[in-house]
Amino acid sequence: MSSSESFYDAQETRGTDEREAALMAALPAQIAHAQARAPAFAGLLQGVEAARIASRATLATLPVTRKSELLARQQASRAAGGDAFGGFSAIGWGAARRVFQSPGTIYEPEGARGDYWRVARALHAAGMRAGELLHNSFSYHLTPAGSMMETGAHALGCTVFPGGVGNTELQLQAMAELRPQGYVGTPSFLKILLDKAQESGQRLSIAKALVSGEAFPPSLRDWLIERGVQAYQCYATADIGLIAYETLAREGLVLDEGVILEIVRPGTGDPVPEGEVGEVVVTTLNPDYPLIRFGTGDLSAVLPGACPTGRSNTRIKGWMGRADQSAKVRGMFVHASQVAELLRRFPGPLGRARLVVEGEMAQDRMTLKVELSGAAPEGLADQLSTALRDITKLRGEVQLLPPGSLPNDGRVIEDARKYD
């Protein structure tokens, strides 16, 4: 599994210390570049001495910019007749080859560099090779997914059929006549294609696939294998591009070489211990769209050890849900950030916390469950209850628990109410 032919380039097998040194050496320049060329970061990072941000500890002192803030800044800028990207892009019209739209509405630039979204690495790990034809069933309309895969495939030396979404019968006809070796698209559409082909007695030539854009459960993976298709998944976003990808080992997702990843406690910018579930925060080394500590809103966790294939970069578990949690209680919204604010007021023995909302309609009950790493100071539960009411404007009970009592799933707000 660790032969040189298995790797896209030498970066994938470099020593972990070598990789970390290279990333940290590149970080100050990227921050300085963002401050100088992206007006939004000139404001967000005002007063930050870029040269000092050369470690994960100092990186963690910078603010997290979440998708909701990026959206709000873009909307405000456009409403004022300003920059469509809200000051987050370091390039404008002309330098940007394409611009894409994500729900919200958020706009993302695509620069002119080859393999702009860095997807070739994931395609290679999924078995795609130069000289092959790939059938691309990701959307080419509005969103960047189709272009992400196509530019990665071109960098790998592959030819692409731009199938896009829908038109199942026409896509099956193209597959029958062109006989592509690989597929890229959502796993659910690949299943539709295989089902339709079987109904018509057609045998598809596809033997490998890179899928993304939705959940890829083991049951569907095994279903595809039974039909002769080895499919692997990758984790990418319209803002960042490739973040992590699956390998032949099928043991988590290996991080891309062009990103710095942190897992933070939802609602905060505080990194969690290795293995604990939290929000995926990414700093990209992309000079065109230099996102610094960008909160994806996705939950994941770091896996221990290295990939059995010989790739030495960090592995994550993959997508594990959403971090931007909230619940409406007695007519008012409570957010994960409010729980984080409460914990900040009580440094010391407090560990993980979860706000549980229970009861039936119009009879909501809130309970703040908090793990303690040591003995509880006298009156702590009452102090926490008072702070909870002060921050959320709602009353709630407090339960103090020993370490490890709460599930390691990244959930900060649990809505356990009955709506029947």
Tab-separated table of C-alpha atoms in Angstrom:
chain	number	residue	atom	x	y	z
A	1	MET	CA	0.000	0.000	0.000
A	2	SER	CA	2.964	2.318	0.451
A	3	SER	CA	4.683	2.053	-2.936
A	4	SER	CA	5.733	5.343	-4.542
A	5	GLU	CA	3.131	4.818	-7.270
A	6	SER	CA	0.402	5.177	-4.635
A	7	PHE	CA	1.136	8.844	-3.938
A	8	TYR	CA	0.285	12.006	-5.825
A	9	ASP	CA	3.565	13.666	-4.793
A	10	ALA	CA	6.312	13.527	-2.170
A	11	GLN	CA	4.450	15.958	0.113
A	12	GLU	CA	2.098	13.177	1.160
A	13	THR	CA	4.835	11.118	2.822
A	14	ARG	CA	7.086	13.822	4.285
A	15	GLY	CA	7.791	13.748	7.990
A	16	THR	CA	5.179	15.293	10.227
A	17	ASP	CA	7.709	17.712	11.707
A	18	GLU	CA	8.802	18.762	8.221
A	19	ARG	CA	5.191	19.396	7.177
A	20	GLU	CA	4.366	21.338	10.325
A	21	ALA	CA	7.483	23.483	9.925
A	22	ALA	CA	6.564	24.262	6.313
A	23	LEU	CA	2.974	25.181	7.193
A	24	MET	CA	4.000	27.374	10.107
A	25	ALA	CA	6.679	29.053	7.968
A	26	ALA	CA	4.034	29.894	5.343
A	27	LEU	CA	1.462	31.134	7.882
A	28	PRO	CA	2.876	34.607	8.739
A	29	ALA	CA	3.216	35.523	5.066
A	30	GLN	CA	-0.349	34.419	4.372
A	31	ILE	CA	-1.680	36.492	7.257
A	32	ALA	CA	0.279	39.537	6.124
A	33	HIS	CA	-1.014	38.983	2.585
A	34	ALA	CA	-4.621	38.772	3.846
A	35	GLN	CA	-4.170	41.974	5.845
A	36	ALA	CA	-2.727	43.797	2.836
A	37	ARG	CA	-4.959	42.496	0.034
A	38	ALA	CA	-8.275	41.459	1.617
A	39	PRO	CA	-9.927	44.482	3.298
A	40	ALA	CA	-12.151	42.299	5.501
A	41	PHE	CA	-9.097	40.740	7.111
A	42	ALA	CA	-7.391	44.119	7.375
A	43	GLY	CA	-10.196	44.931	9.802
A	44	LEU	CA	-10.604	41.543	11.475
A	45	LEU	CA	-6.858	41.234	12.080
A	46	GLN	CA	-6.184	44.879	12.834
A	47	GLY	CA	-3.239	45.224	15.198
A	48	VAL	CA	-2.088	41.650	14.639
A	49	GLU	CA	1.645	41.385	13.992
A	50	ALA	CA	1.701	38.763	11.245
A	51	ALA	CA	5.288	37.717	11.933
A	52	ARG	CA	4.271	36.573	15.418
A	53	ILE	CA	1.634	34.150	14.134
A	54	ALA	CA	3.996	31.254	13.426
A	55	SER	CA	2.588	28.475	15.614
A	56	ARG	CA	-0.727	26.795	16.288
A	57	ALA	CA	-0.838	28.412	19.719
A	58	THR	CA	-0.561	31.927	18.300
A	59	LEU	CA	-2.924	31.083	15.423
A	60	ALA	CA	-5.536	30.107	18.026
A	61	THR	CA	-5.470	33.664	19.400
A	62	LEU	CA	-6.968	35.035	16.166
A	63	PRO	CA	-10.743	35.351	15.722
A	64	VAL	CA	-12.693	32.643	13.918
A	65	THR	CA	-14.617	33.962	10.926
A	66	ARG	CA	-17.719	31.836	10.435
A	67	LYS	CA	-19.760	31.457	7.287
A	68	SER	CA	-22.584	33.551	8.774
A	69	GLU	CA	-20.197	36.486	9.244
A	70	LEU	CA	-18.765	36.111	5.758
A	71	LEU	CA	-22.331	36.137	4.382
A	72	ALA	CA	-23.328	39.179	6.429
A	73	ARG	CA	-20.268	41.133	5.274
A	74	GLN	CA	-20.872	40.210	1.637
A	75	GLN	CA	-24.522	41.226	1.851
A	76	ALA	CA	-23.697	44.533	3.522
A	77	SER	CA	-20.996	45.321	0.976
A	78	ARG	CA	-23.239	44.530	-1.986
A	79	ALA	CA	-26.110	46.556	-0.517
A	80	ALA	CA	-23.756	49.544	-0.313
A	81	GLY	CA	-22.664	49.046	-3.928
A	82	GLY	CA	-19.272	47.714	-2.891
A	83	ASP	CA	-17.206	44.582	-3.349
A	84	ALA	CA	-19.316	41.484	-4.097
A	85	PHE	CA	-16.961	39.352	-1.985
A	86	GLY	CA	-17.308	41.549	1.099
A	87	GLY	CA	-13.594	42.300	1.221
A	88	PHE	CA	-12.514	38.673	1.655
A	89	SER	CA	-11.079	38.170	-1.829
A	90	ALA	CA	-7.586	39.350	-2.732
A	91	ILE	CA	-8.468	39.379	-6.450
A	92	GLY	CA	-11.242	41.017	-8.473
A	93	TRP	CA	-12.739	40.856	-11.925
A	94	GLY	CA	-10.158	39.961	-14.533
A	95	ALA	CA	-7.863	38.115	-12.153
A	96	ALA	CA	-10.752	35.841	-11.157
A	97	ARG	CA	-11.472	33.368	-13.947
A	98	ARG	CA	-14.928	32.482	-12.662
A	99	VAL	CA	-17.216	33.455	-9.806
A	100	PHE	CA	-19.596	31.002	-8.163
A	101	GLN	CA	-22.657	31.236	-5.976
A	102	SER	CA	-23.441	29.247	-2.847
A	103	PRO	CA	-26.687	29.262	-0.842
A	104	GLY	CA	-27.098	32.356	1.230
A	105	THR	CA	-26.155	33.988	-1.167
A	106	ILE	CA	-22.340	33.752	-0.878
A	107	TYR	CA	-20.016	34.352	-3.846
A	108	GLU	CA	-16.605	32.688	-4.258
A	109	PRO	CA	-13.864	33.558	-6.762
A	110	GLU	CA	-11.944	31.016	-8.799
A	111	GLY	CA	-8.441	32.150	-9.722
A	112	ALA	CA	-6.441	31.195	-12.790
A	113	ARG	CA	-4.042	28.667	-11.222
A	114	GLY	CA	-4.264	25.089	-12.378
A	115	ASP	CA	-6.068	22.739	-9.980
A	116	TYR	CA	-7.292	25.841	-8.159
A	117	TRP	CA	-9.343	23.827	-5.651
A	118	ARG	CA	-6.541	21.204	-5.143
A	119	VAL	CA	-8.792	18.245	-5.975
A	120	ALA	CA	-6.261	16.329	-8.105
A	121	ARG	CA	-4.807	14.819	-4.931
A	122	ALA	CA	-8.176	13.333	-3.940
A	123	LEU	CA	-8.823	12.038	-7.461
A	124	HIS	CA	-5.439	10.320	-7.478
A	125	ALA	CA	-6.122	8.709	-4.098
A	126	ALA	CA	-9.406	7.380	-5.532
A	127	GLY	CA	-7.500	5.659	-8.324
A	128	MET	CA	-7.882	8.123	-11.204
A	129	ARG	CA	-4.884	8.289	-13.530
A	130	ALA	CA	-3.651	10.335	-16.484
A	131	GLY	CA	-5.096	9.327	-19.835
A	132	GLU	CA	-8.478	8.267	-18.434
A	133	LEU	CA	-11.943	9.648	-19.132
A	134	LEU	CA	-13.928	10.806	-16.101
A	135	HIS	CA	-17.681	11.323	-16.132
A	136	ASN	CA	-18.399	14.445	-14.045
A	137	SER	CA	-21.957	14.566	-12.682
A	138	PHE	CA	-21.424	17.514	-10.371
A	139	SER	CA	-23.215	20.746	-11.197
A	140	TYR	CA	-21.559	23.179	-13.576
A	141	HIS	CA	-24.332	25.708	-12.946
A	142	LEU	CA	-23.909	28.448	-10.298
A	143	THR	CA	-21.973	26.324	-7.778
A	144	PRO	CA	-18.261	25.404	-8.047
A	145	ALA	CA	-18.499	21.615	-7.623
A	146	GLY	CA	-18.289	20.796	-11.343
A	147	SER	CA	-15.322	23.099	-11.869
A	148	MET	CA	-13.597	21.782	-8.734
A	149	MET	CA	-13.565	18.268	-10.125
A	150	GLU	CA	-12.843	19.235	-13.710
A	151	THR	CA	-9.813	21.410	-12.928
A	152	GLY	CA	-8.459	18.676	-10.645
A	153	ALA	CA	-8.969	16.053	-13.346
A	154	HIS	CA	-7.203	18.219	-15.943
A	155	ALA	CA	-4.247	18.683	-13.578
A	156	LEU	CA	-4.090	14.905	-13.275
A	157	GLY	CA	-4.079	14.494	-17.070
A	158	CYS	CA	-7.632	13.174	-17.418
A	159	THR	CA	-10.300	14.012	-19.976
A	160	VAL	CA	-13.692	15.038	-18.583
A	161	PHE	CA	-17.239	14.555	-19.829
A	162	PRO	CA	-19.260	17.428	-18.242
A	163	GLY	CA	-22.441	15.534	-17.468
A	164	GLY	CA	-23.717	17.880	-14.797
A	165	VAL	CA	-26.877	17.031	-12.885
A	166	GLY	CA	-30.094	15.490	-14.209
A	167	ASN	CA	-30.731	14.203	-17.758
A	168	THR	CA	-30.193	10.649	-16.530
A	169	GLU	CA	-30.988	8.974	-19.842
A	170	LEU	CA	-28.609	11.200	-21.807
A	171	GLN	CA	-25.851	10.645	-19.239
A	172	LEU	CA	-26.342	6.879	-19.477
A	173	GLN	CA	-26.155	7.118	-23.268
A	174	ALA	CA	-22.872	9.028	-23.009
A	175	MET	CA	-21.508	6.422	-20.610
A	176	ALA	CA	-22.466	3.601	-22.952
A	177	GLU	CA	-20.829	5.244	-25.953
A	178	LEU	CA	-17.768	6.878	-24.352
A	179	ARG	CA	-17.035	4.162	-21.765
A	180	PRO	CA	-15.441	6.340	-19.031
A	181	GLN	CA	-13.159	4.689	-16.492
A	182	GLY	CA	-14.190	6.894	-13.566
A	183	TYR	CA	-17.102	8.828	-12.112
A	184	VAL	CA	-17.171	11.990	-9.993
A	185	GLY	CA	-20.402	13.247	-8.449
A	186	THR	CA	-22.750	12.546	-5.580
A	187	PRO	CA	-23.018	8.934	-4.401
A	188	SER	CA	-26.809	8.993	-4.680
A	189	PHE	CA	-26.723	9.914	-8.378
A	190	LEU	CA	-24.188	7.177	-9.042
A	191	LYS	CA	-26.636	4.720	-7.482
A	192	ILE	CA	-29.420	6.069	-9.705
A	193	LEU	CA	-27.250	5.602	-12.795
A	194	LEU	CA	-26.355	2.030	-11.854
A	195	ASP	CA	-29.986	1.161	-11.080
A	196	LYS	CA	-31.206	2.625	-14.377
A	197	ALA	CA	-28.455	0.858	-16.296
A	198	GLN	CA	-29.390	-2.473	-14.728
A	199	GLU	CA	-33.048	-1.942	-15.606
A	200	SER	CA	-32.141	-1.484	-19.270
A	201	GLY	CA	-29.601	-4.301	-19.333
A	202	GLN	CA	-26.692	-1.888	-19.730
A	203	ARG	CA	-23.361	-2.587	-18.022
A	204	LEU	CA	-21.450	0.557	-17.142
A	205	SER	CA	-17.696	0.740	-17.681
A	206	ILE	CA	-17.116	2.710	-14.478
A	207	ALA	CA	-14.973	0.867	-11.935
A	208	LYS	CA	-13.907	3.743	-9.658
A	209	ALA	CA	-15.443	6.920	-8.320
A	210	LEU	CA	-14.769	9.989	-6.196
A	211	VAL	CA	-17.954	11.090	-4.462
A	212	SER	CA	-18.817	14.090	-2.310
A	213	GLY	CA	-21.555	16.582	-1.552
A	214	GLU	CA	-23.613	14.330	0.713
A	215	ALA	CA	-23.354	11.497	3.221
A	216	PHE	CA	-21.667	8.306	2.009
A	217	PRO	CA	-22.707	5.573	4.436
A	218	PRO	CA	-20.898	2.215	4.527
A	219	SER	CA	-24.059	0.486	3.288
A	220	LEU	CA	-23.968	2.462	0.033
A	221	ARG	CA	-20.189	1.998	-0.274
A	222	ASP	CA	-20.651	-1.770	-0.003
A	223	TRP	CA	-23.594	-1.691	-2.438
A	224	LEU	CA	-21.358	-0.011	-5.017
A	225	ILE	CA	-18.524	-2.478	-4.422
A	226	GLU	CA	-20.929	-5.359	-5.069
A	227	ARG	CA	-21.583	-3.808	-8.475
A	228	GLY	CA	-17.919	-3.429	-9.319
A	229	VAL	CA	-17.389	0.228	-8.363
A	230	GLN	CA	-14.756	1.236	-5.807
A	231	ALA	CA	-15.921	4.649	-4.572
A	232	TYR	CA	-14.040	6.960	-2.231
A	233	GLN	CA	-15.185	10.209	-0.691
A	234	CYS	CA	-13.656	13.633	-0.226
A	235	TYR	CA	-14.575	16.562	2.006
A	236	ALA	CA	-14.509	19.950	0.289
A	237	THR	CA	-16.321	23.265	0.585
A	238	ALA	CA	-17.030	26.055	-1.877
A	239	ASP	CA	-15.012	28.456	0.284
A	240	ILE	CA	-11.903	26.360	0.932
A	241	GLY	CA	-11.774	23.712	-1.802
A	242	LEU	CA	-10.419	20.300	-0.801
A	243	ILE	CA	-10.015	19.804	2.956
A	244	ALA	CA	-9.547	16.024	3.267
A	245	TYR	CA	-9.871	12.856	1.206
A	246	GLU	CA	-10.330	9.115	1.619
A	247	THR	CA	-7.634	6.605	0.708
A	248	LEU	CA	-7.492	2.900	-0.102
A	249	ALA	CA	-7.258	2.227	3.649
A	250	ARG	CA	-10.761	3.626	4.211
A	251	GLU	CA	-9.750	4.722	7.714
A	252	GLY	CA	-10.842	8.325	8.017
A	253	LEU	CA	-9.950	11.187	5.674
A	254	VAL	CA	-6.387	12.469	5.182
A	255	LEU	CA	-5.922	16.251	5.249
A	256	ASP	CA	-4.951	18.062	2.078
A	257	GLU	CA	-1.426	19.492	2.060
A	258	GLY	CA	-2.569	23.082	1.433
A	259	VAL	CA	-4.658	23.711	4.551
A	260	ILE	CA	-4.098	24.202	8.276
A	261	LEU	CA	-6.879	22.523	10.225
A	262	GLU	CA	-8.046	23.081	13.793
A	263	ILE	CA	-10.910	21.419	15.662
A	264	VAL	CA	-12.480	23.927	18.059
A	265	ARG	CA	-15.234	23.807	20.637
A	266	PRO	CA	-18.490	24.875	18.922
A	267	GLY	CA	-19.301	28.531	19.515
A	268	THR	CA	-15.671	29.360	20.369
A	269	GLY	CA	-12.250	29.538	18.782
A	270	ASP	CA	-10.688	27.268	21.381
A	271	PRO	CA	-8.974	24.097	20.057
A	272	VAL	CA	-10.164	20.864	21.673
A	273	PRO	CA	-7.948	17.907	22.653
A	274	GLU	CA	-7.143	15.375	19.925
A	275	GLY	CA	-10.031	12.966	19.432
A	276	GLU	CA	-12.720	15.283	20.782
A	277	VAL	CA	-15.468	16.250	18.352
A	278	GLY	CA	-15.656	19.942	17.483
A	279	GLU	CA	-16.037	22.428	14.666
A	280	VAL	CA	-13.715	22.249	11.667
A	281	VAL	CA	-11.789	25.530	11.339
A	282	VAL	CA	-9.503	25.916	8.343
A	283	THR	CA	-6.798	28.390	7.369
A	284	THR	CA	-6.080	28.173	3.666
A	285	LEU	CA	-2.827	29.027	1.919
A	286	ASN	CA	-4.744	30.152	-1.188
A	287	PRO	CA	-3.410	33.668	-1.995
A	288	ASP	CA	-6.519	34.636	-3.991
A	289	TYR	CA	-9.041	33.909	-1.242
A	290	PRO	CA	-6.921	33.912	1.929
A	291	LEU	CA	-9.411	32.722	4.545
A	292	ILE	CA	-7.834	32.814	8.015
A	293	ARG	CA	-9.439	30.601	10.704
A	294	PHE	CA	-12.580	30.036	8.662
A	295	GLY	CA	-15.264	28.187	10.604
A	296	THR	CA	-16.912	25.711	8.255
A	297	GLY	CA	-19.788	24.941	10.623
A	298	ASP	CA	-19.058	21.217	10.226
A	299	LEU	CA	-18.246	18.825	13.057
A	300	SER	CA	-15.391	16.329	12.975
A	301	ALA	CA	-12.536	14.968	15.093
A	302	VAL	CA	-8.867	14.124	14.613
A	303	LEU	CA	-8.001	10.439	14.416
A	304	PRO	CA	-4.829	9.183	16.147
A	305	GLY	CA	-1.909	7.823	14.168
A	306	ALA	CA	-1.071	7.888	10.467
A	307	CYS	CA	-2.868	6.436	7.480
A	308	PRO	CA	-1.908	2.791	6.732
A	309	THR	CA	-1.208	3.801	3.110
A	310	GLY	CA	1.901	5.670	4.242
A	311	ARG	CA	0.443	9.168	3.932
A	312	SER	CA	1.698	11.019	6.977
A	313	ASN	CA	-0.723	13.931	7.254
A	314	THR	CA	-3.364	14.186	9.980
A	315	ARG	CA	-6.574	12.220	9.550
A	316	ILE	CA	-10.086	13.275	10.535
A	317	LYS	CA	-13.208	11.191	10.947
A	318	GLY	CA	-15.096	13.006	8.204
A	319	TRP	CA	-18.340	14.958	8.409
A	320	MET	CA	-20.110	14.363	11.745
A	321	GLY	CA	-22.895	16.964	11.697
A	322	ARG	CA	-23.271	20.716	12.072
A	323	ALA	CA	-21.653	22.899	14.707
A	324	ASP	CA	-23.909	25.955	14.326
A	325	GLN	CA	-26.440	24.694	16.879
A	326	SER	CA	-29.367	26.641	18.305
A	327	ALA	CA	-32.810	26.089	19.778
A	328	LYS	CA	-35.820	28.312	20.369
A	329	VAL	CA	-36.879	28.212	24.006
A	330	ARG	CA	-39.924	30.098	25.271
A	331	GLY	CA	-39.797	32.364	22.242
A	332	MET	CA	-36.070	33.113	22.463
A	333	PHE	CA	-33.135	31.561	20.613
A	334	VAL	CA	-30.227	30.058	22.532
A	335	HIS	CA	-26.949	29.466	20.697
A	336	ALA	CA	-23.793	27.426	21.196
A	337	SER	CA	-21.858	30.698	21.469
A	338	GLN	CA	-23.875	31.587	24.588
A	339	VAL	CA	-22.864	28.336	26.277
A	340	ALA	CA	-19.265	29.136	25.347
A	341	GLU	CA	-19.589	32.610	26.871
A	342	LEU	CA	-20.879	31.082	30.108
A	343	LEU	CA	-17.903	28.707	30.331
A	344	ARG	CA	-15.483	31.583	29.754
A	345	ARG	CA	-16.819	33.254	32.899
A	346	PHE	CA	-15.770	30.269	35.030
A	347	PRO	CA	-12.201	29.251	34.177
A	348	GLY	CA	-10.744	26.359	36.082
A	349	PRO	CA	-12.534	23.087	36.704
A	350	LEU	CA	-15.195	23.343	33.975
A	351	GLY	CA	-14.908	20.958	31.012
A	352	ARG	CA	-17.417	20.121	28.313
A	353	ALA	CA	-20.948	21.445	28.644
A	354	ARG	CA	-24.315	20.703	27.056
A	355	LEU	CA	-27.549	22.666	27.296
A	356	VAL	CA	-30.438	20.209	27.150
A	357	VAL	CA	-33.926	21.474	26.310
A	358	GLU	CA	-36.706	19.092	27.356
A	359	GLY	CA	-40.456	19.045	27.924
A	360	GLU	CA	-43.502	19.324	25.748
A	361	MET	CA	-44.726	22.248	23.688
A	362	ALA	CA	-44.980	25.454	25.795
A	363	GLN	CA	-43.466	23.625	28.802
A	364	ASP	CA	-39.762	23.916	27.996
A	365	ARG	CA	-37.150	23.022	30.612
A	366	MET	CA	-33.459	23.874	30.252
A	367	THR	CA	-30.720	21.952	32.018
A	368	LEU	CA	-27.075	22.921	31.731
A	369	LYS	CA	-24.936	19.810	32.152
A	370	VAL	CA	-21.290	20.587	32.886
A	371	GLU	CA	-18.328	18.254	33.390
A	372	LEU	CA	-15.916	19.112	36.203
A	373	SER	CA	-12.233	18.229	36.140
A	374	GLY	CA	-11.930	18.626	39.903
A	375	ALA	CA	-13.889	19.338	43.058
A	376	ALA	CA	-16.773	21.783	42.678
A	377	PRO	CA	-16.200	25.123	44.417
A	378	GLU	CA	-18.907	25.963	46.915
A	379	GLY	CA	-21.946	27.554	45.305
A	380	LEU	CA	-20.781	26.817	41.747
A	381	ALA	CA	-24.117	25.377	40.579
A	382	ASP	CA	-26.007	28.464	41.766
A	383	GLN	CA	-23.437	30.761	40.131
A	384	LEU	CA	-23.747	28.879	36.856
A	385	SER	CA	-27.530	29.068	37.023
A	386	THR	CA	-27.368	32.828	37.560
A	387	ALA	CA	-24.939	33.255	34.665
A	388	LEU	CA	-27.157	31.107	32.431
A	389	ARG	CA	-30.114	33.382	33.133
A	390	ASP	CA	-27.957	36.491	32.644
A	391	ILE	CA	-26.675	35.340	29.228
A	392	THR	CA	-29.765	33.667	27.759
A	393	LYS	CA	-32.465	35.609	29.658
A	394	LEU	CA	-33.961	32.212	30.486
A	395	ARG	CA	-34.015	30.169	33.691
A	396	GLY	CA	-32.459	26.728	33.794
A	397	GLU	CA	-31.208	24.031	36.126
A	398	VAL	CA	-27.542	23.038	36.444
A	399	GLN	CA	-26.093	19.527	36.761
A	400	LEU	CA	-22.418	19.067	37.657
A	401	LEU	CA	-20.978	15.843	36.235
A	402	PRO	CA	-17.685	13.928	36.402
A	403	PRO	CA	-15.363	13.966	33.348
A	404	GLY	CA	-16.480	11.756	30.460
A	405	SER	CA	-20.186	11.887	31.345
A	406	LEU	CA	-21.229	13.725	28.172
A	407	PRO	CA	-21.054	12.017	24.758
A	408	ASN	CA	-18.120	12.960	22.531
A	409	ASP	CA	-20.281	14.130	19.625
A	410	GLY	CA	-19.661	17.886	19.535
A	411	ARG	CA	-23.214	18.691	20.576
A	412	VAL	CA	-23.514	21.769	22.787
A	413	ILE	CA	-27.272	22.301	22.536
A	414	GLU	CA	-29.547	19.255	22.587
A	415	ASP	CA	-33.220	19.737	21.756
A	416	ALA	CA	-34.897	16.720	23.380
A	417	ARG	CA	-38.430	18.101	23.379
A	418	LYS	CA	-41.450	16.089	22.257
A	419	TYR	CA	-43.417	17.538	19.388
A	420	ASP	CA	-46.031	14.784	18.945
